[in-house]
mmCIF file of C-alpha atoms and ligand atoms in Angstrom:
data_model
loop_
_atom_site.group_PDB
_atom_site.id
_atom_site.type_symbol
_atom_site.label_atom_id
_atom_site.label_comp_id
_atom_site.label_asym_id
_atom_site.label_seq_id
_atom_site.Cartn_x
_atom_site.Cartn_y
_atom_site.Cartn_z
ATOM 1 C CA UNK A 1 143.453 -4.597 10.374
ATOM 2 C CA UNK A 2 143.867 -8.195 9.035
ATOM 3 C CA UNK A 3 145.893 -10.587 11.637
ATOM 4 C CA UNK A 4 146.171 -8.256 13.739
ATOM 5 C CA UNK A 5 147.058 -9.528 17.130
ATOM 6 C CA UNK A 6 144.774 -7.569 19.831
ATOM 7 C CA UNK A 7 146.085 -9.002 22.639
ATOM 8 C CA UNK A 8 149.948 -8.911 21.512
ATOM 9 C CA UNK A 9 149.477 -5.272 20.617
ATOM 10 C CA UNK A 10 148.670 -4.403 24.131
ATOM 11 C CA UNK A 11 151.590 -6.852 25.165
ATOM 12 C CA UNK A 12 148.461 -9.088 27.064
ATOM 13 C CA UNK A 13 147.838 -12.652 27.348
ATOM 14 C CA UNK A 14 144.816 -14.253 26.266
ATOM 15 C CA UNK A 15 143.550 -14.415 29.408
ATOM 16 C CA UNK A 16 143.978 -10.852 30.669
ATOM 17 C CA UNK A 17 141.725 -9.074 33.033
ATOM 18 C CA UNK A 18 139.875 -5.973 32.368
ATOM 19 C CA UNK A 19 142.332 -4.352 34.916
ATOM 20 C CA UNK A 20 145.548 -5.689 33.078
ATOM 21 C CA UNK A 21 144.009 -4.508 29.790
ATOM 22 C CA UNK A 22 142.867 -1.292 31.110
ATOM 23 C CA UNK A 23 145.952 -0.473 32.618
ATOM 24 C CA UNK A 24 148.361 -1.852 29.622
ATOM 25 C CA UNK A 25 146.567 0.405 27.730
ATOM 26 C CA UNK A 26 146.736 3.536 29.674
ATOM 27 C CA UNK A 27 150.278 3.263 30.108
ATOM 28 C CA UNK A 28 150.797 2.334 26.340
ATOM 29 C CA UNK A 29 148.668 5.499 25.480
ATOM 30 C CA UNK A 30 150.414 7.734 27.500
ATOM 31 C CA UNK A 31 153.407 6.921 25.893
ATOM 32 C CA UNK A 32 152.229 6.844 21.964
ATOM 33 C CA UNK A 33 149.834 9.854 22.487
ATOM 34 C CA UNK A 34 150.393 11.975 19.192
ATOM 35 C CA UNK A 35 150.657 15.126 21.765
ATOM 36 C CA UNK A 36 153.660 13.489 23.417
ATOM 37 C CA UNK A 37 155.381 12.611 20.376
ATOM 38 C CA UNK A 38 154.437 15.541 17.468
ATOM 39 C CA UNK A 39 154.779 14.992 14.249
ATOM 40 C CA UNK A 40 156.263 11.162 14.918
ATOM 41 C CA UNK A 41 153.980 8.874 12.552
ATOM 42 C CA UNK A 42 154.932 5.929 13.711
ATOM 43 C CA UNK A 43 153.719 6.765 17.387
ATOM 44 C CA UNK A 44 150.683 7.852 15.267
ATOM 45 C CA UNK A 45 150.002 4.550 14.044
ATOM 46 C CA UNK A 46 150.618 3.051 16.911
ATOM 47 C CA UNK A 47 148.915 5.142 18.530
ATOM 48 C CA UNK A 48 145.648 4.258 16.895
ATOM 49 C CA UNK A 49 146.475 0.460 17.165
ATOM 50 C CA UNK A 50 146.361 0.541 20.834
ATOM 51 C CA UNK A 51 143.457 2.306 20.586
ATOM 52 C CA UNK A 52 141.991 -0.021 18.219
ATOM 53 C CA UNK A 53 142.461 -2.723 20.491
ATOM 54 C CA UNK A 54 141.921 -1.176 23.276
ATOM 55 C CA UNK A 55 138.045 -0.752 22.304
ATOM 56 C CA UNK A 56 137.481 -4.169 21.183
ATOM 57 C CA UNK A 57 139.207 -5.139 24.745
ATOM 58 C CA UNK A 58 137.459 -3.890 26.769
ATOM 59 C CA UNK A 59 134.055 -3.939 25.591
ATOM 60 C CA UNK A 60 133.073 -7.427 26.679
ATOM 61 C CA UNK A 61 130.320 -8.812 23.661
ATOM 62 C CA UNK A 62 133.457 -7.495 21.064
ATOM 63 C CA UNK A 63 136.189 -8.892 23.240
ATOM 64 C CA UNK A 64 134.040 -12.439 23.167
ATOM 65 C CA UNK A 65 133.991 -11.920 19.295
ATOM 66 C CA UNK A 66 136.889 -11.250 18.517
ATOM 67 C CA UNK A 67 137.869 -14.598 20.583
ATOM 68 C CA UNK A 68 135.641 -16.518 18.847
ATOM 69 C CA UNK A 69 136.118 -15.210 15.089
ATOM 70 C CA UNK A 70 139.681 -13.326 15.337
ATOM 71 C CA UNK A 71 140.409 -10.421 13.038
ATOM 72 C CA UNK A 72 136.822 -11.125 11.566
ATOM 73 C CA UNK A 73 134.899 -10.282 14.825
ATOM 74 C CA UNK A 74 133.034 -7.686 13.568
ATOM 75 C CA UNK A 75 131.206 -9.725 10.870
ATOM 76 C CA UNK A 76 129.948 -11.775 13.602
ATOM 77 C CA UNK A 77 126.923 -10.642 13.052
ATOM 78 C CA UNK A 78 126.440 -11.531 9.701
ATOM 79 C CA UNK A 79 127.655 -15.172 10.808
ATOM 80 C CA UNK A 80 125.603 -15.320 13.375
ATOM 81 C CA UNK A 81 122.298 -13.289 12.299
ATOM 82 C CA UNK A 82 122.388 -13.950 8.657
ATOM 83 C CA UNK A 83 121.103 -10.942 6.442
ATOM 84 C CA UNK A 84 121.633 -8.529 9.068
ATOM 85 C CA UNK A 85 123.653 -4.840 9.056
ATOM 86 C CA UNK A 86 127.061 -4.922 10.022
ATOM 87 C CA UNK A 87 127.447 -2.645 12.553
ATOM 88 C CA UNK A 88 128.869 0.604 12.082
ATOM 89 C CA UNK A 89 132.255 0.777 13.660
ATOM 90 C CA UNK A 90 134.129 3.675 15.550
ATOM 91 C CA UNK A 91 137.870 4.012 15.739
ATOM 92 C CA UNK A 92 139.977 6.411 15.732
ATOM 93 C CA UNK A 93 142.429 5.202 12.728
ATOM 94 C CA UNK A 94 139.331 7.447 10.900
ATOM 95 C CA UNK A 95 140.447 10.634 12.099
ATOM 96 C CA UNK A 96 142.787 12.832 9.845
ATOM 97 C CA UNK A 97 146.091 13.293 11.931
ATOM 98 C CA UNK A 98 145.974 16.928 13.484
ATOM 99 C CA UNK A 99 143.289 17.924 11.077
ATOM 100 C CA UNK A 100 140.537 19.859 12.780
ATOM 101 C CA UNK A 101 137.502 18.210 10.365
ATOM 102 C CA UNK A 102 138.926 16.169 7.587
ATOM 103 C CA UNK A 103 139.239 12.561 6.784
ATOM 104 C CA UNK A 104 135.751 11.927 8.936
ATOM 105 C CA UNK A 105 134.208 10.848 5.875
ATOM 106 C CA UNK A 106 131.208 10.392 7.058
ATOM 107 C CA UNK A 107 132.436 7.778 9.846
ATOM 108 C CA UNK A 108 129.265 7.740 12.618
ATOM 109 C CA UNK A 109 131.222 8.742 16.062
ATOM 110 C CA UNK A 110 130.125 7.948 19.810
ATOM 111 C CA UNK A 111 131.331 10.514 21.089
ATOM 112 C CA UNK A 112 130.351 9.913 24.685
ATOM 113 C CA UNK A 113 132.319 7.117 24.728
ATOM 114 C CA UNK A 114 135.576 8.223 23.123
ATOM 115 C CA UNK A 115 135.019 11.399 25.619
ATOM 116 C CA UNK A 116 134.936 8.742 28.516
ATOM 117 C CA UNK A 117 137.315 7.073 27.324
ATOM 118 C CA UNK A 118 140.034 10.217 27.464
ATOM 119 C CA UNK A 119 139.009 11.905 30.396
ATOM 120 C CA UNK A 120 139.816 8.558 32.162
ATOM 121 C CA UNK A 121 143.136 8.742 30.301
ATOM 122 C CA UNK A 122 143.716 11.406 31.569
ATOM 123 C CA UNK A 123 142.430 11.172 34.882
ATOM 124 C CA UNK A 124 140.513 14.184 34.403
ATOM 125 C CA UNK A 125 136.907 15.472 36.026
ATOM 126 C CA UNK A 126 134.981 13.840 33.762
ATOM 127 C CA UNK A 127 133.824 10.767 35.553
ATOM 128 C CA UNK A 128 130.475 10.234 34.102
ATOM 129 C CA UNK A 129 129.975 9.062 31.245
ATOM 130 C CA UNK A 130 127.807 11.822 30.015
ATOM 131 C CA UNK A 131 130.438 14.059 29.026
ATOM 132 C CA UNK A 132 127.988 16.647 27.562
ATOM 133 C CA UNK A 133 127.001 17.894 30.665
ATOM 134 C CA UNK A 134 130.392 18.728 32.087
ATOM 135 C CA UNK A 135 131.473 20.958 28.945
ATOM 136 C CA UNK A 136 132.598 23.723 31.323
ATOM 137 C CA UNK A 137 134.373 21.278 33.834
ATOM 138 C CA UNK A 138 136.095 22.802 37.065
ATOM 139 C CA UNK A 139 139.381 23.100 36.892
ATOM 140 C CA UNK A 140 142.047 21.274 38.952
ATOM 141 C CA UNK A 141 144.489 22.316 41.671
ATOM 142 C CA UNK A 142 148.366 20.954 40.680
ATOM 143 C CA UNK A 143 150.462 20.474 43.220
ATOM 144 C CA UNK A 144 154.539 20.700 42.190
ATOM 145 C CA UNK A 145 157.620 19.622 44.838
ATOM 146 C CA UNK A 146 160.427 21.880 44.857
ATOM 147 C CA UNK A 147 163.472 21.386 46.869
ATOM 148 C CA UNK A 148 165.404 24.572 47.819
ATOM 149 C CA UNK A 149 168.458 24.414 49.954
ATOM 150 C CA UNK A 150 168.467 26.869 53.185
ATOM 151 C CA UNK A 151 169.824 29.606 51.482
ATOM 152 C CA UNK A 152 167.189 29.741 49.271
ATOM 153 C CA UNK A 153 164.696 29.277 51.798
ATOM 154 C CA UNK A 154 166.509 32.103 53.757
ATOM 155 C CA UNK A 155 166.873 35.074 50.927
ATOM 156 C CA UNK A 156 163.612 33.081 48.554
ATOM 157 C CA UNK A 157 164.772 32.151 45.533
ATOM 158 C CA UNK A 158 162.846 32.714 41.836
ATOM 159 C CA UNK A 159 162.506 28.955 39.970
ATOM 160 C CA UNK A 160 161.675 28.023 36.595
ATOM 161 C CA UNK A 161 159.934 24.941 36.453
ATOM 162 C CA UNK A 162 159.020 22.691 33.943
ATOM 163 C CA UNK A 163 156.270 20.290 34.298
ATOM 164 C CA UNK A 164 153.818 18.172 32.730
ATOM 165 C CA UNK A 165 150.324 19.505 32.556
ATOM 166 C CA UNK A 166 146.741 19.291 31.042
ATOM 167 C CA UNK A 167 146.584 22.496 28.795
ATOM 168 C CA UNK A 168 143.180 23.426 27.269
ATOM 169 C CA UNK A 169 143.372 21.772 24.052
ATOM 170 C CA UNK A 170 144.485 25.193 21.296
ATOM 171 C CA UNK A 171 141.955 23.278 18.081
ATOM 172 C CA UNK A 172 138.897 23.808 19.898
ATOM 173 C CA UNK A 173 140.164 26.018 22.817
ATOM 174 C CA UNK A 174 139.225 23.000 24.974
ATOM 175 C CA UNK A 175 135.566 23.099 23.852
ATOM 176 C CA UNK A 176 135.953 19.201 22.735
ATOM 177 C CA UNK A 177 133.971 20.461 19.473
ATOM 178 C CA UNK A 178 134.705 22.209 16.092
ATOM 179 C CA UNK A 179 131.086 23.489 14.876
ATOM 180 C CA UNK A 180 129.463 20.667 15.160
ATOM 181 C CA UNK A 181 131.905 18.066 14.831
ATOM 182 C CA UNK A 182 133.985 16.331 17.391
ATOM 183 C CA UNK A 183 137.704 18.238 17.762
ATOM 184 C CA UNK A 184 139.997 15.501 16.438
ATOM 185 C CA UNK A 185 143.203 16.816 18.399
ATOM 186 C CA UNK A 186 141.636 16.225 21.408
ATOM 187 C CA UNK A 187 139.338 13.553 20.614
ATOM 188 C CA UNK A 188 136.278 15.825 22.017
ATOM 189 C CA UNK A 189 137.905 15.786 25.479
ATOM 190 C CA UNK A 190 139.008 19.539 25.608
ATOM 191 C CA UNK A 191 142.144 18.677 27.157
ATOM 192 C CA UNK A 192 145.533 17.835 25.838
ATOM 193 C CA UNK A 193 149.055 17.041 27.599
ATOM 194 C CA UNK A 194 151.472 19.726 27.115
ATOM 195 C CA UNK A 195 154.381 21.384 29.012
ATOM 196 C CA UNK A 196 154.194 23.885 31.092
ATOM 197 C CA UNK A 197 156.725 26.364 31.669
ATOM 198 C CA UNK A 198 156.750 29.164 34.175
ATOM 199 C CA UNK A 199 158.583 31.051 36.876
ATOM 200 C CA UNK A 200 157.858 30.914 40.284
ATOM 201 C CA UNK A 201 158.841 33.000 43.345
ATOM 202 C CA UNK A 202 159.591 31.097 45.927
ATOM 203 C CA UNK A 203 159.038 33.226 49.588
ATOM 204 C CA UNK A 204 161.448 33.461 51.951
ATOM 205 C CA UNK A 205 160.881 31.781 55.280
ATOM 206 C CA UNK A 206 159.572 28.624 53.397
ATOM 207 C CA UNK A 207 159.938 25.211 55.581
ATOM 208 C CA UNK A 208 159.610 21.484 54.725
ATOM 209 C CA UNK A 209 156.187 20.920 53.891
ATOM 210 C CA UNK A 210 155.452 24.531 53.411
ATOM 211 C CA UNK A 211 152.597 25.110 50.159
ATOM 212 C CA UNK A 212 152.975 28.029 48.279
ATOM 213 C CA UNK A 213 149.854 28.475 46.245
ATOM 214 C CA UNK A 214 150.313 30.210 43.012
ATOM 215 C CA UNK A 215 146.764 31.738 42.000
ATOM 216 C CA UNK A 216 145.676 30.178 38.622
ATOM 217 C CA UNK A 217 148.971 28.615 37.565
ATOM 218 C CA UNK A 218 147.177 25.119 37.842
ATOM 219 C CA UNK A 219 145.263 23.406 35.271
ATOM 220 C CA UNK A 220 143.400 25.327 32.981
ATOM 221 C CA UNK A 221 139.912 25.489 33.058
ATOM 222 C CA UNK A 222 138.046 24.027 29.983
ATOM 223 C CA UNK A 223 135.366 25.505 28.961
ATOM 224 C CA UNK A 224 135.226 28.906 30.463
ATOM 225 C CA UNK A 225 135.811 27.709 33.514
ATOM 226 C CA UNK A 226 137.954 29.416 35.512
ATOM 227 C CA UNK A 227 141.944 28.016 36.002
ATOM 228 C CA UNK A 228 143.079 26.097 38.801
ATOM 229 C CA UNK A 229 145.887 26.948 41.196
ATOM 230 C CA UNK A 230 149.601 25.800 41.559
ATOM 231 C CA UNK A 231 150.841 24.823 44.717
ATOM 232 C CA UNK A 232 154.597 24.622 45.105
ATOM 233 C CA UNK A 233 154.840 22.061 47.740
ATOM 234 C CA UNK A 234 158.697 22.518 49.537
ATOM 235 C CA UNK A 235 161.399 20.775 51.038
ATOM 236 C CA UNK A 236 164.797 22.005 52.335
ATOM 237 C CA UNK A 237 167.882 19.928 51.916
ATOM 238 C CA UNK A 238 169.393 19.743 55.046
ATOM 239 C CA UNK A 239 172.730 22.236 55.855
ATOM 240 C CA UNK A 240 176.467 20.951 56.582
ATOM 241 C CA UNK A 241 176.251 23.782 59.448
ATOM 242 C CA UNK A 242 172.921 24.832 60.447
ATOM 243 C CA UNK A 243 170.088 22.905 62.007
ATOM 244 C CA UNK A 244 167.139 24.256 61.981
ATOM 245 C CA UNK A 245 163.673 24.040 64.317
ATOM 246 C CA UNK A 246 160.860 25.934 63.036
ATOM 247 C CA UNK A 247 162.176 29.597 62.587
ATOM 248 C CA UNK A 248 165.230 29.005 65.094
ATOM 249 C CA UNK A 249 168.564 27.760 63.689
ATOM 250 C CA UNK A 250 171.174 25.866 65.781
ATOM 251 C CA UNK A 251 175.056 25.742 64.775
ATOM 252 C CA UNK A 252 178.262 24.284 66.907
ATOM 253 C CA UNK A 253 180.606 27.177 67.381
ATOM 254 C CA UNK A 254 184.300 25.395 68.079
ATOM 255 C CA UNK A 255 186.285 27.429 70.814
ATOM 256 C CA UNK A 256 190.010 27.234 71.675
ATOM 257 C CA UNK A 257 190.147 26.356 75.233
ATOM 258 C CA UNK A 258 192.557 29.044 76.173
ATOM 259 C CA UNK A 259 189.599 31.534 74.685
ATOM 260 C CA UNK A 260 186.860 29.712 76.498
ATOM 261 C CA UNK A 261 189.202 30.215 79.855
ATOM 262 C CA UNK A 262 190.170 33.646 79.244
ATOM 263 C CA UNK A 263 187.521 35.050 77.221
ATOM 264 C CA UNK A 264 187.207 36.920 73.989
ATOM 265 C CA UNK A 265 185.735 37.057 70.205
ATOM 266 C CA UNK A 266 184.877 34.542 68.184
ATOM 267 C CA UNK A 267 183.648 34.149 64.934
ATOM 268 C CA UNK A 268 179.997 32.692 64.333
ATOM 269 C CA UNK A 269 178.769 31.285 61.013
ATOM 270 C CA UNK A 270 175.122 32.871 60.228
ATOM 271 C CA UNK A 271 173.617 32.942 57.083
ATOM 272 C CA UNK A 272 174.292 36.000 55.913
ATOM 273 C CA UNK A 273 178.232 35.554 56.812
ATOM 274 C CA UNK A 274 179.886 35.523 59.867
ATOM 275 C CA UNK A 275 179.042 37.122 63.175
ATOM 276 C CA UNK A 276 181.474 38.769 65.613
ATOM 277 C CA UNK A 277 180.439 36.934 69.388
ATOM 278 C CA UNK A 278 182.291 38.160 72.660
ATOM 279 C CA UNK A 279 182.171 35.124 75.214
ATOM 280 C CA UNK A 280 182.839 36.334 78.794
ATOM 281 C CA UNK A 281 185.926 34.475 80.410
ATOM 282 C CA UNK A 282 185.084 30.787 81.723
ATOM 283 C CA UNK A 283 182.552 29.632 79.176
ATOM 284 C CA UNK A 284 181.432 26.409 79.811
ATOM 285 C CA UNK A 285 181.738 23.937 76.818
ATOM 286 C CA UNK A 286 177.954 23.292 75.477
ATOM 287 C CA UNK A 287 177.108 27.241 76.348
ATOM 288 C CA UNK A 288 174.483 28.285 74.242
ATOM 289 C CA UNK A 289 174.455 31.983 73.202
ATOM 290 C CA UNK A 290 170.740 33.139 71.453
ATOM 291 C CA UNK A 291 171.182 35.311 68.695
ATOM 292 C CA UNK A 292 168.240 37.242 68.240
ATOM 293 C CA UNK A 293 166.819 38.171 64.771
ATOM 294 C CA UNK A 294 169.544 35.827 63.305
ATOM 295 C CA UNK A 295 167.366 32.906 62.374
ATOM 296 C CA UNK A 296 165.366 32.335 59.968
ATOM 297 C CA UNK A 297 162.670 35.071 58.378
ATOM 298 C CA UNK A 298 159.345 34.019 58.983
ATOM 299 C CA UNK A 299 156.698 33.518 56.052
ATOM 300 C CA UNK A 300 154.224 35.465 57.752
ATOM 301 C CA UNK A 301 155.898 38.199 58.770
ATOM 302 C CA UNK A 302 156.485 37.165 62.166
ATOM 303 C CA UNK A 303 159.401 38.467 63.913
ATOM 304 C CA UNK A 304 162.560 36.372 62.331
ATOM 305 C CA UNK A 305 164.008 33.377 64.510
ATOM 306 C CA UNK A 306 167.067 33.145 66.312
ATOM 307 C CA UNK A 307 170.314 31.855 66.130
ATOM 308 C CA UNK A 308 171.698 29.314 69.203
ATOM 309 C CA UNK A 309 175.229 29.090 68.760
ATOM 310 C CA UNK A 310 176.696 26.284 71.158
ATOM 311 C CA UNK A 311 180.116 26.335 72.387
ATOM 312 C CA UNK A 312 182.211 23.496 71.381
ATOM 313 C CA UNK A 313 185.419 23.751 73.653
ATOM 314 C CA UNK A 314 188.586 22.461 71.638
ATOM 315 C CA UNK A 315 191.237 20.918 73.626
ATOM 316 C CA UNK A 316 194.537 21.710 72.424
ATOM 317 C CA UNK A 317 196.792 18.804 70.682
ATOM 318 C CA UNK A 318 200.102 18.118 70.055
ATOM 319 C CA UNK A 319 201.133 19.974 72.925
ATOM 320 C CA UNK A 320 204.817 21.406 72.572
ATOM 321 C CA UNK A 321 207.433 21.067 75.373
ATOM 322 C CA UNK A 322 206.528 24.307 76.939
ATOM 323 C CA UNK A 323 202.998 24.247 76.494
ATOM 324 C CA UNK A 324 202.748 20.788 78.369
ATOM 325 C CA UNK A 325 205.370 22.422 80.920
ATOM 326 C CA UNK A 326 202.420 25.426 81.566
ATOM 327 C CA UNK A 327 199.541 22.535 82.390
ATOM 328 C CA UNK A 328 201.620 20.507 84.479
ATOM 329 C CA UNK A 329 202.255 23.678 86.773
ATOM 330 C CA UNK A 330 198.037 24.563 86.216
ATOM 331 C CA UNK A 331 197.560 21.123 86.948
ATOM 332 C CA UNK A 332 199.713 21.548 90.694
ATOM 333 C CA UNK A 333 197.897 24.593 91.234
ATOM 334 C CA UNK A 334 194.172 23.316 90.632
ATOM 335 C CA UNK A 335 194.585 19.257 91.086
ATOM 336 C CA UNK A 336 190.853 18.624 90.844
ATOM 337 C CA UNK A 337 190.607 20.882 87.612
HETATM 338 ZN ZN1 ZN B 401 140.177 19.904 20.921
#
């Protein structure tokens, strides 16, 4: 690790606060984690780097070190307490890449701290630092948006999603240890990033906002504890036709005027195709007719909405000679009409 740059590594100035080194390296982490990128060395190396700096960092009396003496920080105690033990270092270039127990050679581990040190990677449940006694950890609700348009939401719709996920880590089935030794693929933390894959049925009826909870689809739980759930959390794109208010849906039906004078049949758009609708004679333009049953299907089993259809009255344009001929008479027979 000679002249290696610490602070250059993490992409930090000198002067960095714990925050800006704490969050440099998260993000840096994330993205050079050897579960993100398998089988990629160089991510594995730097990988490790990051880490390597990461620990000398943060930890204030090694950060002050490695100020004062650079690359040679950690024989700062021989300069400075002549005669005595250097200390025993831990860092995770001394774990075998994906090996379960080899290349430890006999490298001392804190394990509480590298344990820490992951499940705040990862966000996880493991907030104190005693990681021991949250082996069996409870496992976490994920929550996953999916938009569906209205027909979807209408008939339900099956999805597959993919998504990014804590997965039990498959070394040490998320037990963080292999015998007695700390699992190297997860760094003792029983959790790894993976992708998740599954199909979901999506119910019909669903609304913006609407959770559907799928039991145990959520994170796993580490351990023997027991999984999580999945929540599908929903929005519906809006329609070109159909507005909709809870389980009611509203559409603008155009009528002819001559069919809004006289009467008649005309066609209204539902979603499941178009409707036959007999207006009586002399419907008023902005008429709203409720069709029952022809809204939307409600999630828990409630009876289904309705459909208000509105009456748009069209005038008629580019009259013809005759036709203006007929509404110049109407209009001597009903002035004020
Ligand atoms: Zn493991």
């Amino acid at each position: 690790m000679a002249g290696k740059d610490y602070y250059s590594l993490l992409g930090l100035k000198r002067d960095a606060t714990e925050q800006q080194i704490k969050s440099a390296y998260r993000k840096l982490a994330r993205k050079h984690h050897p579960d993100v990128n398998p089988g990629d060395k160089s991510a594995e190396a730097k990988f490790k780097e990051i880490n390597e700096a990461h620990e000398v960092l943060s930890d204030k009396e090694k950060r002050k070190k490695y100020d004062q003496f650079g690359d040679q920080w950690q024989h700062a105690d021989q300069f400075t307490r002549a005669g005595g033990q250097p200390r025993q270092q831990t860092s995770y270039r001394d774990f075998a890449p994906g090996g379960a127990q080899g290349g430890t050679q006999g490298v001392r581990f804190e394990e509480g701290d590298l344990e820490s040190l992951f499940g705040n990677l990862f966000g996880g449940a493991r907030t104190g630092t005693s990681s021991r006694q949250t082996r069996q950890r409870q496992a976490r609700d994920i929550e996953q948006p999916v938009e569906v348009t209205l027909e979807e939401a209408y008939q339900g719709a099956n999805r597959l999603l993919n998504f990014e996920s804590q997965e039990a880590c498959p070394s040490c089935s998320g037990t963080g240890r292999i015998q007695k030794m700390m699992c190297s693929a997860c760094r003792g933390s029983g959790a790894v990033a993976g992708m998740k894959q599954i199909e979901v049925k999506i119910p019909a009826g669903v609304n913006n906002g609407s959770r559907v909870r799928i039991a145990g689809k959520g994170e796993p739980g580490f351990g023997g504890g027991n999984s999580g759930d999945l929540y599908l959390v929903i929005s519906v794109k809006p329609h070109h036709l159909f507005e909709r208010k809870d389980d009611d849906l509203y559409v603008d039906v155009p009528v002819p005027l001559t069919l809004a004078v006289l009467g008649g049949e005309v066609q209204v758009p539902t979603l499941k195709g178009k409707l036959a609708l007999k207006i009586p004679s002399e419907t008023q333009n902005g008429k709203v007719f409720r069709l029952a049953g022809q809204g939307m299907p409600n999630l828990r089993g409630s009876p289904q909405g309705a459909l208000l259809a509105k009456v748009k009255v069209v005038l008629p344009t580019k009259l013809s000679h005759e036709e203006k001929k007929l509404f110049e008479q109407l209009s001597h027979l009903r002035p004020m009409s």
